[in-house]
Tab-separated table of C-alpha atoms in Angstrom:
chain	number	residue	atom	x	y	z
A	1	MET	CA	-19.139	5.030	-20.366
A	2	THR	CA	-22.754	4.047	-19.892
A	3	ASP	CA	-24.887	5.199	-16.995
A	4	GLU	CA	-24.772	1.724	-15.478
A	5	TRP	CA	-20.956	1.789	-15.378
A	6	LYS	CA	-20.997	5.289	-13.879
A	7	ASN	CA	-23.413	4.116	-11.183
A	8	ILE	CA	-21.149	1.177	-10.380
A	9	LEU	CA	-18.142	3.500	-10.039
A	10	VAL	CA	-20.110	5.913	-7.850
A	11	ASN	CA	-21.158	3.042	-5.589
A	12	LEU	CA	-17.586	1.766	-5.343
A	13	TYR	CA	-16.283	5.234	-4.473
A	14	LEU	CA	-19.030	5.620	-1.859
A	15	TRP	CA	-17.997	2.314	-0.261
A	16	ILE	CA	-14.361	3.438	-0.282
A	17	LEU	CA	-15.422	6.667	1.435
A	18	VAL	CA	-17.410	4.803	4.088
A	19	LEU	CA	-14.583	2.338	4.747
A	20	GLY	CA	-12.030	5.150	4.887
A	21	VAL	CA	-14.038	7.168	7.408
A	22	ILE	CA	-14.739	4.114	9.567
A	23	GLY	CA	-11.059	3.173	9.381
A	24	VAL	CA	-9.936	6.634	10.501
A	25	VAL	CA	-12.394	6.722	13.390
A	26	PHE	CA	-11.628	3.203	14.580
A	27	SER	CA	-7.860	3.542	14.136
A	28	LEU	CA	-7.483	6.875	15.891
A	29	THR	CA	-10.158	6.845	18.584
A	30	LEU	CA	-10.679	3.238	19.664
A	31	GLU	CA	-8.238	0.806	21.207
A	32	PHE	CA	-5.897	-1.278	19.067
A	33	ALA	CA	-5.444	-3.932	21.741
A	34	GLY	CA	-5.625	-4.316	25.499
A	35	TYR	CA	-4.443	-6.360	28.440
A	36	TYR	CA	-4.889	-6.776	32.157
A	37	GLY	CA	-1.873	-5.899	34.279
A	38	GLY	CA	-0.487	-8.283	36.821
A	39	TYR	CA	-1.231	-6.028	39.787
A	40	TYR	CA	-4.750	-5.718	41.177
A	41	GLY	CA	-6.359	-6.408	37.794
A	42	TYR	CA	-5.416	-3.108	36.166
A	43	TYR	CA	-6.765	-2.723	32.660
A	44	TYR	CA	-4.487	-1.232	30.008
A	45	GLU	CA	-5.447	-0.316	26.472
A	46	VAL	CA	-3.163	0.334	23.547
A	47	SER	CA	-4.647	3.278	21.667
A	48	LEU	CA	-3.546	6.632	20.310
A	49	ALA	CA	-4.511	8.260	23.610
A	50	SER	CA	-2.557	5.700	25.637
A	51	VAL	CA	0.582	6.408	23.604
A	52	PHE	CA	0.730	9.844	25.211
A	53	ARG	CA	-0.112	8.566	28.709
A	54	ASN	CA	2.085	5.491	28.868
A	55	PRO	CA	5.643	5.601	27.483
A	56	ASP	CA	5.603	1.800	27.112
A	57	HIS	CA	3.091	2.221	24.285
A	58	LEU	CA	5.137	4.742	22.292
A	59	GLY	CA	6.287	1.998	19.909
A	60	TYR	CA	2.735	1.662	18.623
A	61	LEU	CA	2.580	5.283	17.425
A	62	PRO	CA	3.717	4.442	13.848
A	63	ILE	CA	0.747	2.087	13.485
A	64	PHE	CA	-1.687	4.867	14.334
A	65	ILE	CA	0.089	7.407	12.119
A	66	ILE	CA	0.349	5.125	9.072
A	67	ASN	CA	-3.178	3.719	9.339
A	68	GLY	CA	-4.753	7.089	10.152
A	69	PHE	CA	-2.992	8.779	7.227
A	70	SER	CA	-3.797	5.937	4.840
A	71	PHE	CA	-7.485	5.752	5.712
A	72	THR	CA	-7.713	9.560	5.440
A	73	MET	CA	-6.133	9.447	1.986
A	74	PHE	CA	-8.622	6.785	0.896
A	75	SER	CA	-11.466	9.045	2.019
A	76	LEU	CA	-10.060	12.035	0.129
A	77	ILE	CA	-9.378	10.028	-3.027
A	78	SER	CA	-12.907	8.625	-2.970
A	79	LEU	CA	-14.251	12.178	-2.715
A	80	ALA	CA	-12.146	13.072	-5.759
A	81	GLY	CA	-13.580	10.048	-7.569
A	82	LEU	CA	-17.077	11.242	-6.698
A	83	GLY	CA	-16.301	14.652	-8.185
A	84	VAL	CA	-16.254	16.647	-4.942
A	85	PHE	CA	-12.672	17.766	-5.644
A	86	LYS	CA	-11.466	18.867	-9.061
A	87	ILE	CA	-8.720	16.249	-9.116
A	88	ASP	CA	-8.502	13.470	-11.666
A	89	VAL	CA	-8.111	10.027	-10.173
A	90	SER	CA	-5.222	8.797	-12.297
A	91	PRO	CA	-4.221	5.168	-12.828
A	92	LYS	CA	-1.025	5.792	-10.832
A	93	LEU	CA	-3.092	7.088	-7.921
A	94	LEU	CA	-5.341	4.027	-7.999
A	95	LYS	CA	-2.304	1.736	-8.081
A	96	TRP	CA	-0.877	3.654	-5.116
A	97	CYS	CA	-4.191	3.100	-3.291
A	98	PHE	CA	-4.110	-0.614	-4.025
A	99	TYR	CA	-0.584	-0.987	-2.666
A	100	ASN	CA	-1.408	1.292	0.254
A	101	SER	CA	-4.231	-1.032	1.305
A	102	ILE	CA	-1.680	-3.841	1.401
A	103	ILE	CA	0.560	-1.619	3.555
A	104	ILE	CA	-2.337	-1.095	5.987
A	105	ILE	CA	-2.769	-4.862	6.312
A	106	VAL	CA	0.971	-5.485	6.764
A	107	VAL	CA	1.431	-2.700	9.342
A	108	THR	CA	-1.615	-3.810	11.322
A	109	THR	CA	-0.592	-7.467	11.247
A	110	THR	CA	2.958	-6.600	12.286
A	111	GLY	CA	1.638	-4.456	15.139
A	112	GLY	CA	-0.594	-7.278	16.332
A	113	ILE	CA	2.235	-9.804	16.212
A	114	VAL	CA	4.610	-7.465	18.057
A	115	PHE	CA	1.924	-6.818	20.684
A	116	GLU	CA	1.438	-10.551	21.218
A	117	ILE	CA	5.184	-11.247	21.405
A	118	ILE	CA	5.760	-8.448	23.916
A	119	LEU	CA	2.928	-9.537	26.175
A	120	ALA	CA	3.910	-13.197	25.940
A	121	SER	CA	7.447	-12.263	26.983
A	122	TRP	CA	6.026	-10.321	29.960
A	123	GLY	CA	4.111	-13.423	31.013
A	124	MET	CA	0.681	-11.879	30.470
A	125	ILE	CA	-2.074	-14.367	29.842
A	126	ASP	CA	-5.101	-12.083	29.514
A	127	TRP	CA	-4.750	-9.854	26.449
A	128	TRP	CA	-6.710	-9.258	23.261
A	129	LEU	CA	-6.697	-7.502	19.917
A	130	SER	CA	-9.456	-4.969	19.553
A	131	TYR	CA	-11.291	-2.530	17.267
A	132	GLY	CA	-8.247	-0.744	15.847
A	133	PHE	CA	-6.593	-4.009	14.879
A	134	PHE	CA	-9.661	-5.411	13.163
A	135	ALA	CA	-10.387	-2.075	11.468
A	136	GLY	CA	-6.936	-2.228	9.918
A	137	GLU	CA	-7.226	-5.860	8.871
A	138	ILE	CA	-10.805	-5.927	7.609
A	139	GLY	CA	-10.798	-2.341	6.338
A	140	GLY	CA	-7.518	-2.809	4.495
A	141	PHE	CA	-8.753	-6.016	2.881
A	142	LEU	CA	-12.112	-4.533	1.833
A	143	LEU	CA	-10.430	-1.384	0.509
A	144	MET	CA	-8.068	-3.539	-1.527
A	145	ILE	CA	-11.066	-5.290	-3.096
A	146	MET	CA	-12.905	-2.005	-3.763
A	147	ILE	CA	-9.862	-0.358	-5.349
A	148	TYR	CA	-9.272	-3.468	-7.455
A	149	LEU	CA	-12.872	-3.302	-8.694
A	150	VAL	CA	-12.485	0.398	-9.546
A	151	MET	CA	-9.279	-0.409	-11.420
A	152	LYS	CA	-11.039	-3.227	-13.261
A	153	ARG	CA	-13.868	-0.880	-14.293
A	154	GLU	CA	-11.301	1.680	-15.479
A	155	ASN	CA	-9.265	-1.020	-17.317
A	156	ILE	CA	-6.144	-0.436	-15.211
A	157	THR	CA	-3.749	-3.320	-14.676
A	158	LEU	CA	-1.269	-3.813	-11.856
A	159	LYS	CA	1.612	-4.483	-14.233
A	160	VAL	CA	4.751	-2.554	-13.410
A	161	SER	CA	5.473	-0.038	-16.150
A	162	LYS	CA	8.864	1.414	-16.992
A	163	ASP	CA	7.772	5.064	-16.993
């Protein structure tokens, strides 16, 4: 592999690392969504911290666990690709990353839809999706593109093999 190709791979792995770290921080520390309560204008946020304060938000815990774990794994795999860890980034691992980015998008979208349905059924009219939601959507999509580009540089296809 030429130096130019190595530089391209290093840049892609650096972008995956940056997106993974931003995804972890946004998913686990910032709000996923929010709404104003019907009484006296109370403000409620749906975040990892609110899951432990408000039992109504416990259903959102899988979103934070799945997205937090997935973004963390992307960060660790990018460090392995950069040579920080003595682990080979195998084609199977890259395929797993590609499909995992799709899982992030699906879980985040499902969480957003469920949030909207629940609040619409409660009659709430002032609610919004926030940082955690958009980190999952945009981060998952950008990670999918970055992993695809790494796979393209490594000549890995997404065909299902029988091994």
